[in-house]
Tab-separated table of C-alpha atoms in Angstrom:
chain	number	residue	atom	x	y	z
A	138	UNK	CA	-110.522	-25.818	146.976
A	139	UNK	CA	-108.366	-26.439	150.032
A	140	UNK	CA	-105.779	-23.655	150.345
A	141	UNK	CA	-102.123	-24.874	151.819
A	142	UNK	CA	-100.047	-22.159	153.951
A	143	UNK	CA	-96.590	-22.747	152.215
A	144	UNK	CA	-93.089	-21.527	153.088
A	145	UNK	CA	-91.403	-19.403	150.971
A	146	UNK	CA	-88.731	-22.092	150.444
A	147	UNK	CA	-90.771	-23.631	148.116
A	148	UNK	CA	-90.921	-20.802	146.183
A	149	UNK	CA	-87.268	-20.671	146.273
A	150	UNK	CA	-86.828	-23.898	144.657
A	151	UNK	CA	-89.608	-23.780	142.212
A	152	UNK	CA	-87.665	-20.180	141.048
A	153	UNK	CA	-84.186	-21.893	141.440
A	154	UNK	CA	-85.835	-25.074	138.863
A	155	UNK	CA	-87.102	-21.755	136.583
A	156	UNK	CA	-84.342	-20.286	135.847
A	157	UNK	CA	-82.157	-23.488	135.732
A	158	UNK	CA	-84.288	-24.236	132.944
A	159	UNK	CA	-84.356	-21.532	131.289
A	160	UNK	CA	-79.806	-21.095	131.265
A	161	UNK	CA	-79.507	-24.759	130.088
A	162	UNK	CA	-82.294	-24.384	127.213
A	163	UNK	CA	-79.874	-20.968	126.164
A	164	UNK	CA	-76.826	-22.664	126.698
A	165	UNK	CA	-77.694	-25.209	124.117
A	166	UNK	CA	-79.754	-23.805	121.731
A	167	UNK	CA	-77.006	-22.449	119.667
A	168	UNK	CA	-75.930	-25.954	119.234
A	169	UNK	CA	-79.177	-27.196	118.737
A	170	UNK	CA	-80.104	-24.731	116.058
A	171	UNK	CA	-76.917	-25.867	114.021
A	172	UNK	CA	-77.968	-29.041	113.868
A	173	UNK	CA	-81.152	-27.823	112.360
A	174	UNK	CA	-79.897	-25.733	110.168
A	175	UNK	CA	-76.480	-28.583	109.518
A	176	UNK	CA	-79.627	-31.002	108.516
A	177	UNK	CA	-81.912	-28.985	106.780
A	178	UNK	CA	-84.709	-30.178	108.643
A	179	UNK	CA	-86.686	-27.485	107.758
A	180	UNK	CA	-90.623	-26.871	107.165
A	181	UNK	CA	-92.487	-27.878	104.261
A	182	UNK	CA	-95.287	-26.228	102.824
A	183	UNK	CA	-98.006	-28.506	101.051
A	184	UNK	CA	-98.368	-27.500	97.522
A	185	UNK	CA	-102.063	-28.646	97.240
A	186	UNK	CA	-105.349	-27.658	98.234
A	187	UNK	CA	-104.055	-24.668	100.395
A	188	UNK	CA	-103.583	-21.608	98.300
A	189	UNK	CA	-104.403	-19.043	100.813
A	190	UNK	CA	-101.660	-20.845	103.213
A	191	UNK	CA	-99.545	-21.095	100.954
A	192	UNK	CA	-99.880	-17.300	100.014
A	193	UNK	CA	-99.431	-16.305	104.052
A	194	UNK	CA	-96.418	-18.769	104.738
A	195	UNK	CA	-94.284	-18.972	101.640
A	196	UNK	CA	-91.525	-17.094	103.305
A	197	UNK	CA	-91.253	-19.354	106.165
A	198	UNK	CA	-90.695	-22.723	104.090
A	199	UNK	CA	-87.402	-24.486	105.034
A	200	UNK	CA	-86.916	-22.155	108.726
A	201	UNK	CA	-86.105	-25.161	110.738
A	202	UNK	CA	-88.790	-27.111	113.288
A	203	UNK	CA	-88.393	-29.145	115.650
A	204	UNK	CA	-87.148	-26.680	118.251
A	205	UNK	CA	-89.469	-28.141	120.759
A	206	UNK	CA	-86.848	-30.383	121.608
A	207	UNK	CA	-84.620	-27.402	123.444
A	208	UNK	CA	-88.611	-27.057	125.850
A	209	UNK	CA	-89.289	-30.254	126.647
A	210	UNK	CA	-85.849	-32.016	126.567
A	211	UNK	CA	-84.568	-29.551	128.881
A	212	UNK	CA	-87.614	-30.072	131.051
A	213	UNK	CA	-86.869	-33.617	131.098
A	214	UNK	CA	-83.243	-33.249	132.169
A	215	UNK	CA	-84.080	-30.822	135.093
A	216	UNK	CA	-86.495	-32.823	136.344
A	217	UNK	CA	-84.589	-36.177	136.186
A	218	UNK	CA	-82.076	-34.317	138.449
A	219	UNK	CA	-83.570	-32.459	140.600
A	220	UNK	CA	-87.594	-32.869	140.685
A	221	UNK	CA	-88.477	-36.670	139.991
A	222	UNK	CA	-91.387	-37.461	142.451
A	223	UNK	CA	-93.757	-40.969	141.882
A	224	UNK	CA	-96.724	-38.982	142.997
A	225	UNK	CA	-96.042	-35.902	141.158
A	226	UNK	CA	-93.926	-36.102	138.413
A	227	UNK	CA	-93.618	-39.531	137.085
A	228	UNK	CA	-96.997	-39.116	134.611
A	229	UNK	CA	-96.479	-35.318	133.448
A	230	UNK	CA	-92.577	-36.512	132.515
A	231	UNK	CA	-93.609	-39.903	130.878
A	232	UNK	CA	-96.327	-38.264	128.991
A	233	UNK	CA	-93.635	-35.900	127.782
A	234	UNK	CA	-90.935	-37.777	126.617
A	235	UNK	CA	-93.721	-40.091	124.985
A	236	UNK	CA	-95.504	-37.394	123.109
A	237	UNK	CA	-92.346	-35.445	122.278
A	238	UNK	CA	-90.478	-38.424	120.702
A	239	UNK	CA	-93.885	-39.246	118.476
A	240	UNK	CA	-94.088	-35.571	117.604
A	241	UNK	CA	-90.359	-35.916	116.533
A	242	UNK	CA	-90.957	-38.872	114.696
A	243	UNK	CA	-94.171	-37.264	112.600
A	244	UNK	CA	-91.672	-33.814	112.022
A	245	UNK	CA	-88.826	-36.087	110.426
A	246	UNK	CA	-91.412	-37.373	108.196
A	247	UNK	CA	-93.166	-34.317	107.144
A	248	UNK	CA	-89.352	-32.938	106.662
A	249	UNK	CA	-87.822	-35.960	104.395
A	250	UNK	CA	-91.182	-37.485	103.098
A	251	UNK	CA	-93.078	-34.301	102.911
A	252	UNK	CA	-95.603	-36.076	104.540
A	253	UNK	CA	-96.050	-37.036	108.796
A	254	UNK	CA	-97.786	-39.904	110.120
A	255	UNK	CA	-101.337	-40.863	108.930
A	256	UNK	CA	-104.083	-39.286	111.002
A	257	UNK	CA	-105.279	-42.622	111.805
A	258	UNK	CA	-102.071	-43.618	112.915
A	259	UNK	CA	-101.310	-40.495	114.928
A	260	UNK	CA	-104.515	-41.190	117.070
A	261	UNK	CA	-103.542	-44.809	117.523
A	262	UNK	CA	-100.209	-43.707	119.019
A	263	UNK	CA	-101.822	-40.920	120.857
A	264	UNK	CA	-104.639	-42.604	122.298
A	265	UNK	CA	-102.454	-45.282	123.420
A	266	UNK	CA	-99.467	-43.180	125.072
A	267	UNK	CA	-102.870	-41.762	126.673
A	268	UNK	CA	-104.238	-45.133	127.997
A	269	UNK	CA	-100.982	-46.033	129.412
A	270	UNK	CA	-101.458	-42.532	131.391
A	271	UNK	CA	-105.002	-43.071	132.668
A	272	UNK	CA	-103.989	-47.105	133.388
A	273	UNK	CA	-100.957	-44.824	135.895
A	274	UNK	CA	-103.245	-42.222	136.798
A	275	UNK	CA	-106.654	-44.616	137.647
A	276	UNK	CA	-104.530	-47.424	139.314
A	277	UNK	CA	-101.174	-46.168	140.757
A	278	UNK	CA	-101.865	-43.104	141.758
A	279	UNK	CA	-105.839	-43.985	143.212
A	280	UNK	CA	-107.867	-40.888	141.126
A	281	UNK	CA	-110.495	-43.726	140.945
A	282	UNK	CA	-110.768	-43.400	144.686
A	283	UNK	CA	-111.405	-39.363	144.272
A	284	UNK	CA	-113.865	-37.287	142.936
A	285	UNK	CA	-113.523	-34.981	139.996
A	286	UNK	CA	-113.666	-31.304	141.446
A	287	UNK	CA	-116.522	-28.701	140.043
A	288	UNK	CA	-116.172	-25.305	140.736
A	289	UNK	CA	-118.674	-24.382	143.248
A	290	UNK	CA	-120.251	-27.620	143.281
A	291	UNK	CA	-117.246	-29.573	144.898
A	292	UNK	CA	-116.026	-33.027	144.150
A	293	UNK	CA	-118.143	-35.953	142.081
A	294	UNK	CA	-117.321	-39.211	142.009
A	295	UNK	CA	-116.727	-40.733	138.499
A	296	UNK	CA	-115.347	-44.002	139.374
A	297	UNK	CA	-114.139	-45.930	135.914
A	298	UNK	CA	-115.293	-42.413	134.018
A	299	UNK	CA	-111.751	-41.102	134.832
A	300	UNK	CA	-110.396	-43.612	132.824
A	301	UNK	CA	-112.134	-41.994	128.821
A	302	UNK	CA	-111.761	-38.516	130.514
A	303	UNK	CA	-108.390	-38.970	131.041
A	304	UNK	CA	-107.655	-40.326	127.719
A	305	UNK	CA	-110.153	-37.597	125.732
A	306	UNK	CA	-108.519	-34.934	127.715
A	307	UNK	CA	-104.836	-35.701	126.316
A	308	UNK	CA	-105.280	-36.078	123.644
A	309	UNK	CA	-107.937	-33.507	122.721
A	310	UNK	CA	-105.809	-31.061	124.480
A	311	UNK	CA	-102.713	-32.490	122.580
A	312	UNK	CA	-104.193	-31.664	119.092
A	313	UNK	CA	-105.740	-28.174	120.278
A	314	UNK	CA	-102.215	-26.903	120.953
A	315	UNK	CA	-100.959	-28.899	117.394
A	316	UNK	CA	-103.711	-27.033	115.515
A	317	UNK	CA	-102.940	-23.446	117.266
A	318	UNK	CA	-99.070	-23.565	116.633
A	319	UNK	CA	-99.000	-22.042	113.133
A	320	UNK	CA	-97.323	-18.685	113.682
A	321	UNK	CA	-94.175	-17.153	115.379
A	322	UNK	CA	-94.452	-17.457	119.148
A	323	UNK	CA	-98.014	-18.115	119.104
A	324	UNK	CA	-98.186	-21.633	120.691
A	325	UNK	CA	-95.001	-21.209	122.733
A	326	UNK	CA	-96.771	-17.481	124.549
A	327	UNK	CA	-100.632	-19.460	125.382
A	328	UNK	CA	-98.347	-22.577	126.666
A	329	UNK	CA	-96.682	-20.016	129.254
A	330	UNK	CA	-99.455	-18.366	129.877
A	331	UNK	CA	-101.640	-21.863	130.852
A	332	UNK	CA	-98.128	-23.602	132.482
A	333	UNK	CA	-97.726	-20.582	134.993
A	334	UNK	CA	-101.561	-20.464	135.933
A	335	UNK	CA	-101.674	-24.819	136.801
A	336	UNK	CA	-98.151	-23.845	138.728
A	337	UNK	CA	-99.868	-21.209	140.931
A	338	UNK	CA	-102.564	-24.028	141.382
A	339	UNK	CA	-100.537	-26.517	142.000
A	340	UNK	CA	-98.264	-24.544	144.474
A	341	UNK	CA	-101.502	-23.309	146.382
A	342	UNK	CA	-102.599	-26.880	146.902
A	343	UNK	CA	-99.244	-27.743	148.072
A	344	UNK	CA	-98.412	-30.075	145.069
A	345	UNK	CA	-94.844	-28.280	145.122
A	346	UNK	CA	-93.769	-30.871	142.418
A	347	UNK	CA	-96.184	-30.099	140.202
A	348	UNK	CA	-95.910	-26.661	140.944
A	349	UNK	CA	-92.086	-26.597	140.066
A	350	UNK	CA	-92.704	-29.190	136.737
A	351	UNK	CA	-94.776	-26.381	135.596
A	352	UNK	CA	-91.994	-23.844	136.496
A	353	UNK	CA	-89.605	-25.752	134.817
A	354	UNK	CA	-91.714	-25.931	131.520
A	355	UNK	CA	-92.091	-22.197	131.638
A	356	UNK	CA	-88.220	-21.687	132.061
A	357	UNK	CA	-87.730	-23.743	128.602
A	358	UNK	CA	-90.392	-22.102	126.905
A	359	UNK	CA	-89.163	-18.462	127.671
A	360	UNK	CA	-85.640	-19.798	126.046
A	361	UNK	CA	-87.132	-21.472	123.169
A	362	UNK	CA	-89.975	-17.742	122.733
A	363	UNK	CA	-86.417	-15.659	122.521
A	364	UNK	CA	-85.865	-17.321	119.142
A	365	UNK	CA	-89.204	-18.133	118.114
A	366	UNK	CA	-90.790	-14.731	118.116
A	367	UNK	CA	-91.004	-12.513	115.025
A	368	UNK	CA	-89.339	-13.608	112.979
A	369	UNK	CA	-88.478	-16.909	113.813
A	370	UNK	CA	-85.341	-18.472	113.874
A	371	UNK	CA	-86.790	-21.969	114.191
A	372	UNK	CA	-90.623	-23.148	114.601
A	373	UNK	CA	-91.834	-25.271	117.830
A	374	UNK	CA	-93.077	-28.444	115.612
A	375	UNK	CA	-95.197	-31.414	116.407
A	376	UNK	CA	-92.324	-32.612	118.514
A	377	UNK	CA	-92.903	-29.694	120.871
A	378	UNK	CA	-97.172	-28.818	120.877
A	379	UNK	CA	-97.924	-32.389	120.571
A	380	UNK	CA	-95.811	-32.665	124.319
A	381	UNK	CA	-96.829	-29.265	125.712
A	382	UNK	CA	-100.128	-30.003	124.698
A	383	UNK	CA	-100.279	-33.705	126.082
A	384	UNK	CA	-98.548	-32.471	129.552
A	385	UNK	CA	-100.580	-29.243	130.002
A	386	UNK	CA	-103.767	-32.296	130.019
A	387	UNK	CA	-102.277	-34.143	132.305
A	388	UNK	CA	-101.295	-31.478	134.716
A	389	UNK	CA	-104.619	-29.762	134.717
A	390	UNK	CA	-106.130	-33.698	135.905
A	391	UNK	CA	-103.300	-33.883	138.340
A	392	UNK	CA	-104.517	-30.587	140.409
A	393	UNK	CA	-107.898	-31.965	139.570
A	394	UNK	CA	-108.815	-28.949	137.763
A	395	UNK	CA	-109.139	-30.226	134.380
A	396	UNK	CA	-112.770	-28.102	134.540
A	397	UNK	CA	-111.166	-24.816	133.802
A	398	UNK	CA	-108.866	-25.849	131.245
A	399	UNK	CA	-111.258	-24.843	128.754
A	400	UNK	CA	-111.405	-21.822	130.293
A	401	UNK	CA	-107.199	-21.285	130.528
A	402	UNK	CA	-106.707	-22.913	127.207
A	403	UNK	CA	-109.282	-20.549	125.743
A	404	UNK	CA	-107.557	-19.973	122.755
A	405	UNK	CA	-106.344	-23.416	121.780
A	406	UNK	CA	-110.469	-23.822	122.091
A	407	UNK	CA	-111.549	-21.292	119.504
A	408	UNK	CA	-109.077	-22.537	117.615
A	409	UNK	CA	-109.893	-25.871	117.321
A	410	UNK	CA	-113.854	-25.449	116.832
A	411	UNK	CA	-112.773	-22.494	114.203
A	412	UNK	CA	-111.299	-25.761	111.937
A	413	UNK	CA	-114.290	-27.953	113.248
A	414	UNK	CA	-117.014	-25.381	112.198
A	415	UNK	CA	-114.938	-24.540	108.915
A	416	UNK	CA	-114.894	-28.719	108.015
A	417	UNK	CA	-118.860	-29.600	108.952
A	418	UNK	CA	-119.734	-26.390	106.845
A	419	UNK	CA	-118.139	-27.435	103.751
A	420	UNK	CA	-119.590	-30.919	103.962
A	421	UNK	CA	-122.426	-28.949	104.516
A	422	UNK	CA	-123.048	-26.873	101.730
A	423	UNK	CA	-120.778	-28.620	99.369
A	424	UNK	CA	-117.836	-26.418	99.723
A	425	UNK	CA	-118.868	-23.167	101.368
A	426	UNK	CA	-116.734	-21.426	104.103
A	427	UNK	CA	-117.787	-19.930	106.846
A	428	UNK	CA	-114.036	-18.470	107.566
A	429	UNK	CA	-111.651	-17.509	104.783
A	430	UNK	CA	-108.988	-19.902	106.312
A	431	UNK	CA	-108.569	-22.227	109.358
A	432	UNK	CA	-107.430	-22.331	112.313
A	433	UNK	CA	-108.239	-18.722	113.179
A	434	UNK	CA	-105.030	-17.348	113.403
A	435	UNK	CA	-105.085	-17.765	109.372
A	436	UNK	CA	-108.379	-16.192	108.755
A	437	UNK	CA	-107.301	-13.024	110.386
A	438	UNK	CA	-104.152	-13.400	108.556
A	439	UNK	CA	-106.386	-13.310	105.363
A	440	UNK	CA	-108.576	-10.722	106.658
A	441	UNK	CA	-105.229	-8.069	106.408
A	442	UNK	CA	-103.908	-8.161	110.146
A	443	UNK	CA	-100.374	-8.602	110.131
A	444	UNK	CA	-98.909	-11.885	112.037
A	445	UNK	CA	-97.242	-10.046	115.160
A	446	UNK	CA	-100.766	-8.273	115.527
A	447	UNK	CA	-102.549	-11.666	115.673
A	448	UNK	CA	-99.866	-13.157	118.254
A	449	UNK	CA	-100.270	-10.745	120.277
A	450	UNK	CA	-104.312	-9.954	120.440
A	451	UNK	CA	-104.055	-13.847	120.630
A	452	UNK	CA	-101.671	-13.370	123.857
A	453	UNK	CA	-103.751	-10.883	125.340
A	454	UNK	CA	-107.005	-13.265	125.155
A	455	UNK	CA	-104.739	-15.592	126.721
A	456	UNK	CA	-103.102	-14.337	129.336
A	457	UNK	CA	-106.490	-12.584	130.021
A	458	UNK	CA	-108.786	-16.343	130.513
A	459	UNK	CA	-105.363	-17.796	131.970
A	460	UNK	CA	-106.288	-15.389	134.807
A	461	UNK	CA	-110.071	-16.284	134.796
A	462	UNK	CA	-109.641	-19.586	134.923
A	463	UNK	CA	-106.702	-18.969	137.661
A	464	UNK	CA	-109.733	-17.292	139.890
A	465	UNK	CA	-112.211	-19.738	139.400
A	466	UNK	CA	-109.814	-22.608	140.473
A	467	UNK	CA	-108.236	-20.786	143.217
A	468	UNK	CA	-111.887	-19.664	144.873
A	469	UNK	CA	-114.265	-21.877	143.504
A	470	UNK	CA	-115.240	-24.094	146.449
């Protein structure tokens, strides 16, 4: 990977965009969170076919979602005014907004029809707010001209490939972060973790843009973790992993290291293949388990550990393959 000598302006500006985020998303979270509260648009728990979920969250039915708005809305805003780049932010800010307003529109409908969008209709929407991307991405912005980087291998060419990676990579990634947030501060902690590692990427390679989008994603989240934490005021909702999620995909393909995202979204992995291995056991063996509850984070629940223990053993995995995965895409040639 190419390293870029930078001035230490830029990292003036992508702190300035930081902490700008993070004020505004404090100065209007008290009015978002009476709104929430105002509109009872609180969390449902299913009553069916989920004792041992229902056994670990009963207490948190009815705290309010949908505080992914204050992250990504805030994002949006700051980078409107003072970050809005064709090359560099256009995709990461359309993917965004997209994502967040269909994760707002499935949390609405989980909240007043106790039940969100279809899963077949989720994907639909997903996988085309995901087309529209890699259509941008292939075509506007030339990837199909470049090669897809491999650690220590360097770049190969994928031509019309980008166009299915792109699209499995959003919204595989959007889904992995949608599984993983189910307790307080879980999500929102990984998200900062991954955001500032694809920054420090981004700002080596001299995609200050990128770098600072990250920034200013990290700024939100640290506002929207001061509530979210044990106990929670208000939860992150669709409306928030479903656009972290989405965005984090698209960033790690815009610093072309969409390799190691695996490795820096560790967690949102094991999580996801915890609920895959779970589901093609029971069809399996007609109903067997191989993990007391899915995703992960539950089965330890079950297993006794108490939920601020599994947040943060869960960080610490994190933050630890967020810094792996830094390494390999910082010196990997």
């Amino acid at each position: 990977m190419e390293v870029i000598v930078f001035s230490s302006r830029y990292l003036e500006r992508i702190s300035l965009l930081t902490a700008t985020s993070f004020i505004l998303a404090l100065l209007w979270t008290p009015l978002w969170a009476k709104v929430l509260f105002r509109f009872r648009l609180g969390k449902k728990i299913a009553r069916e076919g989920t004792t041992i979920y229902n056994q670990l969250h009963k207490a948190k039915e009815n705290t309010p979602t949908m505080g992914g708005i204050l992250i990504w809305v805030t994002t949006a805003l700051v980078t409107l005014l003072f970050n809005l780049s064709r090359e560099a932010t256009w995709l990461p800010l359309f993917t965004l907004i997209l994502t967040g307003l269909l994760g707002a529109f499935d949390d609405l409908l989980n909240i007043f029809r106790k039940r969100g969008l279809r899963a077949r209709h989720k994907l639909f929407w997903q996988l085309l707010i995901a087309g529209l991307g890699a259509w941008w991405f292939y075509v506007k912005l030339g990837w199909g001209a470049k090669g897809i980087h491999i650690p220590s291998n360097g770049d190969i060419s994928i031509g019309l490939w980008y166009i299915p990676l792109f699209i499995l990579v959003i919204v595989s990634t959007m889904n992995a972060v949608n599984i993983t947030d189910g307790l307080d501060g879980l999500a929102g902690g990984l998200l900062g973790f991954a955001y500032f590692a694809y920054g420090v990427i981004a700002l080596v390679q001299g995609q200050v843009g990128i770098a600072a989008f990250c920034g200013t994603i990290v700024g939100a989240l640290l506002a929207f973790l001061w509530f979210n934490i044990y106990p929670a005021r208000f939860f992150m909702g669709d409306t928030g992993s479903m656009a972290l999620g989405a965005t984090l995909g698209v960033v790690a393909l815009l610093t072309n290291s969409v390799v190691i995202l695996p490795v820096i979204g560790f967690v949102f992995v094991i999580e996801t293949l915890s609920v895959m291995i779970q589901v093609f056991y029971r069809n399996l063996t007609g109903g067997k388990k191989v993990f007391l509850s899915t995703p992960l984070h539950l089965h330890l629940q079950a297993k006794g550990w108490p939920e601020p223990k599994v947040v943060m053993r869960l960080w610490v995995l994190g933050a630890v393959f967020s810094v792996i995965g830094l390494a390999i895409g910082l010196f990997g040639k």
